[in-house]
């Protein structure tokens, strides 16, 4: 997997974390920050020392448990958006191929749009537009990446 594709994932995940920071409990925001650090580690240093799958499963289960403890349910606006965000981070952590990144960016479009359920302020509008821009840039990069790989194999033949 090309690291240029991963550079499109990181701004998206950072923007989602920043946009929800004021609306989520500190414990949920902290676990998302840890998940973001795991994403950074996995994308840049996983070849040196891979992260245990048991740790990743425990991290996601901890996030889900904190969401349930904070909101007492998985239903509702705040808990639902928190659950969607946790699923986005989990998908970013376990993505390995270009196809997985296409799912991440399409799911990121949905998560960015769901941020409007928290607030429709001008600041949230800017955050959502920036997130949508990162998703569309990521989708564009994945398509161009596939095109460049196809053309480079044809020219070498």
XYZ file of C-alpha atoms in Angstrom, residues 39-148:
110
model
C -3.623 4.665 13.107
C -0.505 6.827 12.829
C 1.648 4.035 14.285
C 0.158 1.430 11.986
C 0.607 3.499 8.857
C 4.173 4.617 9.494
C 5.835 2.144 11.864
C 3.938 -1.150 11.536
C 6.729 -2.662 9.430
C 9.088 -2.205 12.380
C 6.846 -3.633 15.073
C 3.260 -4.701 14.357
C 0.525 -4.018 16.884
C -1.177 -6.992 18.513
C -4.655 -7.794 17.209
C -5.774 -8.474 20.770
C -4.785 -4.905 21.713
C -6.765 -3.516 18.778
C -9.857 -5.528 19.692
C -9.529 -4.409 23.319
C -9.212 -0.789 22.169
C -12.395 -0.941 20.090
C -14.287 -2.773 22.854
C -13.113 -0.151 25.350
C -14.383 2.602 23.067
C -17.754 0.888 22.732
C -17.928 0.348 26.499
C -17.132 4.004 27.198
C -19.817 5.097 24.739
C -22.352 2.889 26.481
C -21.297 4.077 29.944
C -21.418 7.719 28.885
C -24.790 7.659 27.116
C -26.438 4.576 28.711
C -27.455 3.439 25.216
C -26.231 3.080 21.656
C -29.358 4.782 20.336
C -29.830 8.516 19.962
C -27.949 11.313 18.259
C -24.839 11.594 20.438
C -24.377 7.880 21.002
C -25.104 7.087 17.356
C -22.573 9.572 16.023
C -20.027 8.335 18.579
C -20.650 4.761 17.449
C -20.215 5.753 13.794
C -16.972 7.548 14.595
C -15.652 4.544 16.504
C -16.482 2.330 13.531
C -14.653 4.751 11.214
C -11.529 4.648 13.387
C -11.719 0.849 13.638
C -11.970 0.559 9.853
C -8.979 2.895 9.457
C -6.963 0.729 11.847
C -7.712 -2.518 10.033
C -7.580 -1.300 6.419
C -4.894 -2.970 4.339
C -5.802 -2.487 0.689
C -6.986 0.206 -1.676
C -10.458 -1.295 -1.540
C -10.511 -0.842 2.233
C -9.517 2.795 1.833
C -12.398 3.335 -0.601
C -14.728 2.067 2.116
C -13.042 4.361 4.676
C -13.503 7.469 2.516
C -17.107 6.644 1.626
C -17.876 5.946 5.275
C -16.052 9.179 6.146
C -18.508 11.081 3.939
C -21.344 9.639 6.002
C -19.664 10.413 9.336
C -18.918 14.002 8.249
C -22.552 14.512 7.281
C -23.680 13.037 10.624
C -21.710 15.746 12.452
C -24.518 18.136 11.546
C -26.675 16.232 14.042
C -24.607 17.871 16.822
C -24.754 21.423 15.568
C -25.535 23.431 12.456
C -23.277 26.351 13.382
C -20.919 28.068 10.964
C -17.916 26.520 12.726
C -19.343 23.021 12.310
C -20.115 23.828 8.660
C -16.466 24.682 8.091
C -15.373 21.477 9.835
C -17.764 19.339 7.823
C -16.741 20.968 4.548
C -13.080 20.375 5.358
C -13.869 16.740 6.191
C -15.806 16.304 2.964
C -12.920 17.850 1.064
C -10.482 15.344 2.627
C -12.827 12.469 1.747
C -13.107 13.585 -1.861
C -9.341 14.127 -2.112
C -8.823 10.638 -0.696
C -11.245 9.118 -3.183
C -9.495 10.984 -5.996
C -6.078 9.785 -4.837
C -7.211 6.175 -4.668
C -8.574 6.378 -8.210
C -5.429 8.068 -9.546
C -3.274 5.537 -7.685
C -5.041 2.677 -9.467
C -4.724 4.442 -12.808
C -0.997 5.104 -12.350
